[in-house]
Short mmCIF file of C-alpha atoms and ligand atoms in Angstrom, two decimals:
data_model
loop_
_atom_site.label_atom_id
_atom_site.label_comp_id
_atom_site.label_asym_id
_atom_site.label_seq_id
_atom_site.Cartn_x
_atom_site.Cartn_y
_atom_site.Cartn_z
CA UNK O 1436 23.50 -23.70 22.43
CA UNK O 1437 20.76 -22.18 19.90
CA UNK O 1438 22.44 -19.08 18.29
CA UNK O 1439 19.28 -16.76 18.16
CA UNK O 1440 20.03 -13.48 15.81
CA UNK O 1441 17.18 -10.89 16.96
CA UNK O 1442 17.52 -7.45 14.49
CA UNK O 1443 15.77 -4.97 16.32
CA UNK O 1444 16.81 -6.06 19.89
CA UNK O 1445 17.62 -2.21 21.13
CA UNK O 1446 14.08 -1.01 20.56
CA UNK O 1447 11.44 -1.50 22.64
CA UNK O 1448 9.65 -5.36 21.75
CA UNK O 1449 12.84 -6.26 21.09
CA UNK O 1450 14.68 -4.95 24.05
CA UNK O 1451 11.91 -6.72 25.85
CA UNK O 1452 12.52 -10.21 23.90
CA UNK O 1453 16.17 -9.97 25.07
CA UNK O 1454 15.51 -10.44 28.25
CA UNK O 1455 12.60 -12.78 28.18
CA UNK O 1456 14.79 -14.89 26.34
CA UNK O 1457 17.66 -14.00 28.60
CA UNK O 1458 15.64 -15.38 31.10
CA UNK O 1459 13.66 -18.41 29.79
CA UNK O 1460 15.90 -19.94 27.29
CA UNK O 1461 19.39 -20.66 29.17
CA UNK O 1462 20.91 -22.47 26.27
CA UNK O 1463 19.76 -19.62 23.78
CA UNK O 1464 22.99 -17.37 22.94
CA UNK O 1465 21.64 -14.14 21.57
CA UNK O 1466 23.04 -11.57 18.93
CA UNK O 1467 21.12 -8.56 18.56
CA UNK O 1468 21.96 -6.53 15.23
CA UNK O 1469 20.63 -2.88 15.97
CA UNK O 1470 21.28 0.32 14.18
CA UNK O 1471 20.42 2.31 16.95
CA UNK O 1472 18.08 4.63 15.21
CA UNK O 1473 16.40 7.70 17.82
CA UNK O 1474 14.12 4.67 18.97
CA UNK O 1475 17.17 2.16 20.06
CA UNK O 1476 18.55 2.53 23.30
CA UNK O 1477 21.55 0.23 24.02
CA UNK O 1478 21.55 1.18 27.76
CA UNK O 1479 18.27 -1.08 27.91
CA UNK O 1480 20.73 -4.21 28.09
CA UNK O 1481 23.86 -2.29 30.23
CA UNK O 1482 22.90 -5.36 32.55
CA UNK O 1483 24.05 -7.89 29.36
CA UNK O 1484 27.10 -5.97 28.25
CA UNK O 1485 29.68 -8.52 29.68
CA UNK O 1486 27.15 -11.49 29.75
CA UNK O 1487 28.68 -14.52 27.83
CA UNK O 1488 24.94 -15.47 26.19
CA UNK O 1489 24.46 -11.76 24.69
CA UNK O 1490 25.90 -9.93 22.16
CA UNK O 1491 25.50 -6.47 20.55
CA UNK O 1492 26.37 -5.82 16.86
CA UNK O 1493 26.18 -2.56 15.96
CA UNK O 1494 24.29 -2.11 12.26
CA UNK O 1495 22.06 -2.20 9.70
CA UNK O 1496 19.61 -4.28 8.28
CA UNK O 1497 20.05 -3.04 4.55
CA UNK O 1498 24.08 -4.05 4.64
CA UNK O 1499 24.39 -7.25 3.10
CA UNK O 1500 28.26 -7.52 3.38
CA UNK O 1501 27.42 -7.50 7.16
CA UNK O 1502 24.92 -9.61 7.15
CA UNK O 1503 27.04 -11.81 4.79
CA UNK O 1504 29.49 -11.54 7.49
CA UNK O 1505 27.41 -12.60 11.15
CA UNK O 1506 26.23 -15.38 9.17
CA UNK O 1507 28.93 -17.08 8.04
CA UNK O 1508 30.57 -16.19 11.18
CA UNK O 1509 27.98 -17.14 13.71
CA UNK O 1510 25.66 -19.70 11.94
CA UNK O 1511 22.69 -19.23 13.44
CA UNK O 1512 19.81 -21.26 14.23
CA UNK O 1513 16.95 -18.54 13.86
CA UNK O 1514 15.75 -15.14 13.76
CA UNK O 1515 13.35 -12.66 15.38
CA UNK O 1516 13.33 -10.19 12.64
CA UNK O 1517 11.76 -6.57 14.59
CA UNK O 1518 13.88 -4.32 13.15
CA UNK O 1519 11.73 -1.64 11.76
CA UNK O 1520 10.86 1.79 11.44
CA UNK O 1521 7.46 1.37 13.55
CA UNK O 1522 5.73 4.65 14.40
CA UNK O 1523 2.54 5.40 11.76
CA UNK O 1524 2.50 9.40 12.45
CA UNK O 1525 6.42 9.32 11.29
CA UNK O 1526 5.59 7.28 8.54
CA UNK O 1527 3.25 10.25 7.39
CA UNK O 1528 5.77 13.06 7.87
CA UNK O 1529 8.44 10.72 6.09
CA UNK O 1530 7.99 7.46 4.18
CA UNK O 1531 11.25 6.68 3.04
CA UNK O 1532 12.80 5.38 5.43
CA UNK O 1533 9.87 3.12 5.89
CA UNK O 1534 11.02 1.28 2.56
CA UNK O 1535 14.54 1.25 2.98
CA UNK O 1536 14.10 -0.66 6.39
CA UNK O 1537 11.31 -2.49 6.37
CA UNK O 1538 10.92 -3.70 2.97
CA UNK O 1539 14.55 -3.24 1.49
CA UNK O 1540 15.70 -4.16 5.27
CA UNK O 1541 13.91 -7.20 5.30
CA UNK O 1542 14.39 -8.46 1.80
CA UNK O 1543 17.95 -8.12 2.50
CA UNK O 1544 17.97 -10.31 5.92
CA UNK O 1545 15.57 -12.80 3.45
CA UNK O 1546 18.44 -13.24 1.24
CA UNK O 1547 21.24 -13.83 4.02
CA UNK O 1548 18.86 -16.61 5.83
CA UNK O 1549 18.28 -17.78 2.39
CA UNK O 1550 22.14 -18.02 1.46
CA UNK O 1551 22.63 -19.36 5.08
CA UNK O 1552 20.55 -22.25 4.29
CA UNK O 1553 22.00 -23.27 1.46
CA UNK O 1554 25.51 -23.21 2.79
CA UNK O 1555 24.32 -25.43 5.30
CA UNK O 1556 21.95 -27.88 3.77
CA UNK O 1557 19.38 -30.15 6.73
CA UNK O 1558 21.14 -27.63 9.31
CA UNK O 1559 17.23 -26.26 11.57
CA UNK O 1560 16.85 -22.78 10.92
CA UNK O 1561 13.76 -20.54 11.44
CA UNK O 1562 13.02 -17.09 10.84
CA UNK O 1563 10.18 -15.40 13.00
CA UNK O 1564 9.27 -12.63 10.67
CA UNK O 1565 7.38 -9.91 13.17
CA UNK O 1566 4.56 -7.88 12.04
CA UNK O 1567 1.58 -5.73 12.72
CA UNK O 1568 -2.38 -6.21 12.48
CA UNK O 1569 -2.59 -3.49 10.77
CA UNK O 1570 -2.09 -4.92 7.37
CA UNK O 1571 -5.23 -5.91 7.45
CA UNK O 1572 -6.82 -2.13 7.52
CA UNK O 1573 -9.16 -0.81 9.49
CA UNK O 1574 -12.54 -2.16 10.81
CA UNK O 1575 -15.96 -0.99 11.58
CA UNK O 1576 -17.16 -1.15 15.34
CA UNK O 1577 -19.38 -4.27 14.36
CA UNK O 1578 -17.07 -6.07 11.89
CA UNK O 1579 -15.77 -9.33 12.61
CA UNK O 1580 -12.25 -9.64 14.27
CA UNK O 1581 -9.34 -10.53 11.92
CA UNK O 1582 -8.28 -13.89 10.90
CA UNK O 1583 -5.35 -15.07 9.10
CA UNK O 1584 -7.40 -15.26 6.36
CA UNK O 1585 -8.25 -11.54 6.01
CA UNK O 1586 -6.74 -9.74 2.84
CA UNK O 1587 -4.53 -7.01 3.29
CA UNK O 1588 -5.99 -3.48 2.75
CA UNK O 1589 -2.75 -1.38 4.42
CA UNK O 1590 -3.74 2.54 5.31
CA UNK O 1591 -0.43 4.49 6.21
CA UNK O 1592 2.55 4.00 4.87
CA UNK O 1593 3.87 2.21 7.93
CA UNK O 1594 1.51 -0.31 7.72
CA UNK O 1595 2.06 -0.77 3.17
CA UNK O 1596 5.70 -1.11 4.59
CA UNK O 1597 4.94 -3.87 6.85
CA UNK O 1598 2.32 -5.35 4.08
CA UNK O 1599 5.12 -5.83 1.24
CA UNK O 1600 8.01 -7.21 4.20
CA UNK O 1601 4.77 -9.86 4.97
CA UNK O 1602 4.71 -10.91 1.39
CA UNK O 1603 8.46 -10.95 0.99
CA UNK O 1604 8.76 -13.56 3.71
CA UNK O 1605 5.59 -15.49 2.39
CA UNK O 1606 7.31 -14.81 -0.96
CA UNK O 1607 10.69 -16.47 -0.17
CA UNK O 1608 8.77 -19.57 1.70
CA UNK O 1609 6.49 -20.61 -1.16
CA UNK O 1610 9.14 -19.45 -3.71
CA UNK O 1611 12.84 -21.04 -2.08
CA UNK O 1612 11.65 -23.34 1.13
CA UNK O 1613 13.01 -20.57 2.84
CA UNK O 1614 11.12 -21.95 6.78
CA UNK O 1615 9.99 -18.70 7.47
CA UNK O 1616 6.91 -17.84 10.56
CA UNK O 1617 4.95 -14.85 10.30
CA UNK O 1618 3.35 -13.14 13.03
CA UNK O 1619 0.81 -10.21 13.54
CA UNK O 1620 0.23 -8.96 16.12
CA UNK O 1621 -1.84 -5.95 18.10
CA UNK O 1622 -0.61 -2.92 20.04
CA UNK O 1623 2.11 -3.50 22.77
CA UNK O 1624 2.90 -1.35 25.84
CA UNK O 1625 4.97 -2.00 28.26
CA UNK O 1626 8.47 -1.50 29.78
CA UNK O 1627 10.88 0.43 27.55
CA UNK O 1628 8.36 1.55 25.09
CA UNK O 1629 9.70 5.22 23.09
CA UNK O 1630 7.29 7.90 24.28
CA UNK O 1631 5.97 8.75 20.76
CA UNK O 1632 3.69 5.58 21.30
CA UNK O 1633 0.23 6.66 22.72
CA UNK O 1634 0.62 4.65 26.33
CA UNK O 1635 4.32 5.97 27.36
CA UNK O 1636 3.44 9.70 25.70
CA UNK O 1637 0.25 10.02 27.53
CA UNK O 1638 2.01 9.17 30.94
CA UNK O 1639 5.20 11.32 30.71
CA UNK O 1640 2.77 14.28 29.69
CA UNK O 1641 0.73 13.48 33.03
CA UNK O 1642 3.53 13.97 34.98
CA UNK O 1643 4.92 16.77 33.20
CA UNK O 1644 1.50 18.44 33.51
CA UNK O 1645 1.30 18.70 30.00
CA UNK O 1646 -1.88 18.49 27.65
CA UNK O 1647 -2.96 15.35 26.30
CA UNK O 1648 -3.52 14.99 22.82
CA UNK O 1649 -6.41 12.46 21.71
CA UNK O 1650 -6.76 12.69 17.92
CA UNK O 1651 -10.22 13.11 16.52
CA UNK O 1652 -13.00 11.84 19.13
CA UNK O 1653 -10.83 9.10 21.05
CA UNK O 1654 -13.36 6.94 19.17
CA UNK O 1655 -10.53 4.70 17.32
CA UNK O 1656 -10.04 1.17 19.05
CA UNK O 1657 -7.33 -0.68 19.69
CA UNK O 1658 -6.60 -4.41 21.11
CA UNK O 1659 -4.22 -4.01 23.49
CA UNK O 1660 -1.40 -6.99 23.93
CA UNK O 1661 1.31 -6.72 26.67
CA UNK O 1662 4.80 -6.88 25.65
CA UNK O 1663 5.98 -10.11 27.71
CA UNK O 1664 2.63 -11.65 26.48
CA UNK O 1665 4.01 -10.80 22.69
CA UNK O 1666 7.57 -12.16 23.58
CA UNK O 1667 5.90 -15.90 25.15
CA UNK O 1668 3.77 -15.57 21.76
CA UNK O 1669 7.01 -14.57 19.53
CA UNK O 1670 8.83 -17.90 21.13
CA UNK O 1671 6.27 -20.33 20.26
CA UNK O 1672 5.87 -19.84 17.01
CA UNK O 1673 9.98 -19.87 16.37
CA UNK O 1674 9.42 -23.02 18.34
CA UNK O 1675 6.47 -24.55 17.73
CA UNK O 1676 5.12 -23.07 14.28
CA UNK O 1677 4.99 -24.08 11.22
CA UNK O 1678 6.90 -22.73 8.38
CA UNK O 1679 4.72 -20.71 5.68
CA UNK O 1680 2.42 -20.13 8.47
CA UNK O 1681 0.90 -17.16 10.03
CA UNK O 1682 -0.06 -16.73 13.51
CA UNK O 1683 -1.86 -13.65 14.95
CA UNK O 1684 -0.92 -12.51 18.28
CA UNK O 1685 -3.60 -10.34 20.25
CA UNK O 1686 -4.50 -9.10 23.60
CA UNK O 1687 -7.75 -9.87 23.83
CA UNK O 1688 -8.48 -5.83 25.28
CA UNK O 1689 -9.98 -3.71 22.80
CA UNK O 1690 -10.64 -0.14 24.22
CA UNK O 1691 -10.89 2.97 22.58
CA UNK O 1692 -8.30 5.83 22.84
CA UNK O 1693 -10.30 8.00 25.45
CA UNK O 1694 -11.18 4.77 27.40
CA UNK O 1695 -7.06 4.05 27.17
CA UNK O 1696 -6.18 7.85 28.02
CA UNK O 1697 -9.30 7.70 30.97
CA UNK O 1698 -7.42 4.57 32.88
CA UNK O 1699 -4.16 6.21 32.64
CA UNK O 1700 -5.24 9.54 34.17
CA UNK O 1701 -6.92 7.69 36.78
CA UNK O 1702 -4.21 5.03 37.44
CA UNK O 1703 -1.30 7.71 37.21
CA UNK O 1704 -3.12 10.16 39.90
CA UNK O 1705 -3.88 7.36 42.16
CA UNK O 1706 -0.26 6.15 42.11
CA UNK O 1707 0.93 9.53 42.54
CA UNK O 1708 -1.08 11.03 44.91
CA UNK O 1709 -2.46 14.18 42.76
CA UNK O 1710 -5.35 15.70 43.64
CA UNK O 1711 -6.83 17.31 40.79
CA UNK O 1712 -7.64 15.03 38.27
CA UNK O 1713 -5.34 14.94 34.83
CA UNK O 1714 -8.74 14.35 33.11
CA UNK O 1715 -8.67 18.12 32.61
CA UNK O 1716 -5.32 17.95 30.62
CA UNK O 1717 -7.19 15.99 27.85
CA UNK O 1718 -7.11 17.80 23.82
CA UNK O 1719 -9.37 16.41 21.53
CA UNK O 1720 -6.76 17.40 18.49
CA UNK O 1721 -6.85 17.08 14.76
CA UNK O 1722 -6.79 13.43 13.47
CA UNK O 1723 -4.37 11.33 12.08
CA UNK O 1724 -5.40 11.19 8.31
CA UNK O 1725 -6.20 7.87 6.90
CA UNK O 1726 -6.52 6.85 10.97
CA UNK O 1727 -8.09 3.05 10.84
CA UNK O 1728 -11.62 3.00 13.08
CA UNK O 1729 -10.47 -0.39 14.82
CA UNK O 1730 -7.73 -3.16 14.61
CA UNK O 1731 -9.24 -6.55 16.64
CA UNK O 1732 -7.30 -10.03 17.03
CA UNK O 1733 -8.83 -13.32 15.99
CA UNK O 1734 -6.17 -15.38 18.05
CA UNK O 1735 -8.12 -18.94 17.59
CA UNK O 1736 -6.15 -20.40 15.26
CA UNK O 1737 -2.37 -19.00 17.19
CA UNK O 1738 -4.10 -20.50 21.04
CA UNK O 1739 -4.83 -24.19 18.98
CA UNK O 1740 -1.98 -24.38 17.04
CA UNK O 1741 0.78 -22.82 19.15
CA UNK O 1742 -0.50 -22.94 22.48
CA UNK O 1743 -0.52 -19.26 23.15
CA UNK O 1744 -3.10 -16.86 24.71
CA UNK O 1745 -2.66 -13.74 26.41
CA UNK O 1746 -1.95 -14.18 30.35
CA UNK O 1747 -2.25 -10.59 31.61
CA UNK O 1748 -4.81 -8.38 31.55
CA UNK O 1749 -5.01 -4.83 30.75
CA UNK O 1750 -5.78 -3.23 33.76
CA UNK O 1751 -2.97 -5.16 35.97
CA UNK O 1752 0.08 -4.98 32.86
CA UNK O 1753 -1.26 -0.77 32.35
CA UNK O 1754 -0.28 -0.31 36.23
CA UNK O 1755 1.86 -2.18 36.07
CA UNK O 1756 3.71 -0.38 33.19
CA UNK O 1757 2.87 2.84 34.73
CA UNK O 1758 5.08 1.80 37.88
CA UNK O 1759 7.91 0.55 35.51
CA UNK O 1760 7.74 4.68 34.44
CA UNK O 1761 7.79 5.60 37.29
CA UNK O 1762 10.55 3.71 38.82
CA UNK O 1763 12.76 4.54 35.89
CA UNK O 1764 12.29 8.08 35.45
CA UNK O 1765 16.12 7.83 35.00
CA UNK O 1766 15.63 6.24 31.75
CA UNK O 1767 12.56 8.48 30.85
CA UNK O 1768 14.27 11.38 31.12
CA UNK O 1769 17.65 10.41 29.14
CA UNK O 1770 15.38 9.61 26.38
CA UNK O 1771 12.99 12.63 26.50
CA UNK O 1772 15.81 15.42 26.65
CA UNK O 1773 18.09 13.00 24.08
CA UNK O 1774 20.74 12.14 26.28
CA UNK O 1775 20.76 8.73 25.63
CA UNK O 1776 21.88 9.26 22.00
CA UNK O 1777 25.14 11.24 23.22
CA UNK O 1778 26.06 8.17 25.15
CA UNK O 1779 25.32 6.20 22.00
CA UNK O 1780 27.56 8.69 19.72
CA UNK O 1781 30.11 8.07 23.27
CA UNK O 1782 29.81 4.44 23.24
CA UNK O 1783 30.10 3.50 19.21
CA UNK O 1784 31.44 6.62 17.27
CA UNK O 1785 34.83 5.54 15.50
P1 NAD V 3114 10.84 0.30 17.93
O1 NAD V 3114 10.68 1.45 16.99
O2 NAD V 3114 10.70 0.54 19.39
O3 NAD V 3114 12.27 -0.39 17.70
C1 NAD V 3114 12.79 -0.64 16.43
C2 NAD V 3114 14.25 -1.04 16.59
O4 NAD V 3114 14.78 -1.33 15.29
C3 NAD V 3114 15.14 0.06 17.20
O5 NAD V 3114 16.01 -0.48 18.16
C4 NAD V 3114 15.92 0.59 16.00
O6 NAD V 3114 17.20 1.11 16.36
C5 NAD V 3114 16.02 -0.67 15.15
N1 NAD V 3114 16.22 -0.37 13.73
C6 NAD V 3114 15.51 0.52 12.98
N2 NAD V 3114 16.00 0.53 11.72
C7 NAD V 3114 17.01 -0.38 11.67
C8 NAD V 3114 17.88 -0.83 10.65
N3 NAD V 3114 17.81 -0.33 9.41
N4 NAD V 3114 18.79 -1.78 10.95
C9 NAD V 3114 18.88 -2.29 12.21
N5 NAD V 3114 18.10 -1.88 13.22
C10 NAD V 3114 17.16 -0.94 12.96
O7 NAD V 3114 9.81 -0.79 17.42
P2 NAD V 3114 8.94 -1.83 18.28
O8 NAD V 3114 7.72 -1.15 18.72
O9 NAD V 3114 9.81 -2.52 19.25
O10 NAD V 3114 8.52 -2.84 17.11
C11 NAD V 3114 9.32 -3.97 16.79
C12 NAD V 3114 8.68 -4.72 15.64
O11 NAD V 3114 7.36 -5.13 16.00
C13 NAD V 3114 8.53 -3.89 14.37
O12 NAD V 3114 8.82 -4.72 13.28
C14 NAD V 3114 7.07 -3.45 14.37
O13 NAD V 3114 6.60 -3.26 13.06
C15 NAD V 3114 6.42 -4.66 15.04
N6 NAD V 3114 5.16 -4.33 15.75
C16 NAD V 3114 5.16 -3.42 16.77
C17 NAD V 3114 3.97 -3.17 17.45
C18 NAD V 3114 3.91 -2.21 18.61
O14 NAD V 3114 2.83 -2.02 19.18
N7 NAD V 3114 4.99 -1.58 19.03
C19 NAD V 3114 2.80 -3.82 17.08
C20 NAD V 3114 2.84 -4.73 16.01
C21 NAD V 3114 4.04 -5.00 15.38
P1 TYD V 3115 -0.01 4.65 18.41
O1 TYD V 3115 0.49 4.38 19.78
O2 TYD V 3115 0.71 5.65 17.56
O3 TYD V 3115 -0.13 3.24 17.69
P2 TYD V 3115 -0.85 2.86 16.27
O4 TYD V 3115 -1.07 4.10 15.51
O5 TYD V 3115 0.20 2.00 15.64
O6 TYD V 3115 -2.09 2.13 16.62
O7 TYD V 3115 -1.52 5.14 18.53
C1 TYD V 3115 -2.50 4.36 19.18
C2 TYD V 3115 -3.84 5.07 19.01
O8 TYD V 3115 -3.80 6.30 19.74
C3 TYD V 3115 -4.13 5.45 17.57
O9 TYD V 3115 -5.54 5.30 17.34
C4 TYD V 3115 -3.75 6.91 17.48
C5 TYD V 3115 -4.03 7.41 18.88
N1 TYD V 3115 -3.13 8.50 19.36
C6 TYD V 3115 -3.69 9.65 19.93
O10 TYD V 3115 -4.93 9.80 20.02
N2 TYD V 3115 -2.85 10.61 20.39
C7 TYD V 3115 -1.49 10.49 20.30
O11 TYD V 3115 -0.75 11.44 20.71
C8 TYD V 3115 -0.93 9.30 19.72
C9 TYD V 3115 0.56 9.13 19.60
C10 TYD V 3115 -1.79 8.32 19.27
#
């Protein structure tokens, strides 16, 4: 049995990973450390709660006794580190938290692989280090995609956070051997996704009739990657990369906003059998400031070394994700009017 530890595993890649690995890695025993922040939902693994391959420890990333604590007492053999703070617009109304997580977070989990390897000298161990494209900035429409190689020119504070965790787990590679994989990767959607994210928000607000915002022009572009694609990706490079590297994970779909918010109007009214079209629910609002023009994916080097390329493509995984929404509205609707964090206070209040 691999003991995998995945931080992070209640949000929405990692609730995702859970059960991909769940699913595809039968002697994988998984621990997923979770603070359950607004944007972790434990009811995402209800199905796992008495499984003997899954377990849920409740905390946080910036404890080190804990940490101390599930590594001495479970030894593990790697880590998917996702635990983050991971939406840009909060980071803008409130950058704090951004460093405590996900640089003070991450250092912290550095140091407790770090002490785990030395306790247990020629033992494997591999931590998967999960980050964002958009350390590398923003790019004009004609600019070349990015590489590994690009240098890091963060814009939002979400994305400096993300910047200094990279160089942390670089850091503690070149610096202490420490077999660390970094990954960066595009814009998910799929399944289980928090609607703050512009996918899930834009489909809750067509069924709730409610206007769609589309900062500036709906110009920006994103490449869009779908989650299960990201989890194959994530498992591969714990497997197969190599430590010190980086690997960037992308979709191969770059669309811009308007095209994204276009197919989901369409999609959502065809599935739902609306007549007048939510086109007319569309609000060009006031932009994000500091919003980056375009993030694109350079995933040569990740499909040669690692094996990986994207399998599904945008317009089958965006239907569909809309049908997962709409066959969960259950779920939707816990999270949208907060009742899901009552039956978190419920479950794990003391
Ligand atoms: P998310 O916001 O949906 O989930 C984050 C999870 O981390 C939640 O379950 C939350 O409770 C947990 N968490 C937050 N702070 C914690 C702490 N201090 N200790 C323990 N747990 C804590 O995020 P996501 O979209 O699933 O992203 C996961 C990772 O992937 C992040 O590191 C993010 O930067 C990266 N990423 C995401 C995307 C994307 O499109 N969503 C793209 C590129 C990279
Ligand atoms: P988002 O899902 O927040 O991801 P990120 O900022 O990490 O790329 O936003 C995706 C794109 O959609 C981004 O260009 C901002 C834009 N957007 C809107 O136009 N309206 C919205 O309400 C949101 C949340 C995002």
């Amino acid at each position: 049995m691999e003991k995998i530890l995945i931080t992070g595993g209640s949000g929405f890649i990692g609730s995702n990973l859970v059960k991909y690995i769940h699913k595809n890695k039968p002697d994988w025993h998984i621990f997923n450390l979770d603070a359950l922040t607004y944007a972790g939902n434990p009811r995402n693994h209800q199905a796992l709660e008495n499984d003997s391959r899954y377990r849920f420890i409740h905390g946080d990333i910036t404890d080190s006794a804990l940490l101390k604590k599930i590594f001495t007492e479970h030894e593990f053999d790697g880590v998917f580190h996702l635990a983050a703070e991971s939406h840009v617009d909060r980071s803008i109304s409130g950058p704090e938290v951004f460093l405590t997580t996900n640089v003070m977070g991450t250092f912290k989990l550095l140091e407790a692989g770090l002490n785990h390897t030395r306790n247990h000298p020629g033992k494997a161990f591999k931590f998967v280090h999960v980050s964002t494209d958009e350390v590398y900035g923003s790019l004009g429409f004609d600019e070349p995609a990015f590489t590994e190689e690009t240098a890091y020119d963060p814009s939002s504070p979400y994305s400096a956070s993300k910047a200094s965790s990279d160089h942390f787990a670089k850091a503690y590679h070149r610096t202490y051997g420490l077999p660390v994989v970094v990954t960066n990767c595009s814009n998910n959607y799929g399944p289980y996704q928090f609607p703050e994210k512009l996918i899930p928000l834009i489909i809750l607000n067509i069924l709730d009739g409610k206007a769609l915002p589309v900062y500036g022009k709906g110009e920006n572009v994103r490449d869009w990657l779908y989650v299960e694609d990201h989890c194959e990706a994530l498992v591969r490079a714990f497997e197969k990369g190599n430590p010190g590297e980086t690997y960037n994970i992308g979709g191969g779909e770059e669309k811009n906003n308007l095209q994204v918010v276009h197919a989901l109007c369409d999609l959502v009214d065809q599935k739902t059998g609306r007549k007048k079209s939510s086109r007319e629910l569309i609000r060009f609002v006031k932009d994000r400031p500091g919003h980056d023009i375009r993030y694109a994916i350079n995933s040569d080097k990740t499909e040669k070394s690692i094996g990986f390329k994207a399998r599904f493509s945008f317009e089958k995984a965006l239907s569909k994700t809309i049908d997962w929404y709409l066959d969960n509205m259950d779920w939707t609707r816990s999270v949208q009017t907060g009742e899901y964090q009552q039956w978190i206070q419920k479950q794990y209040s003391s």
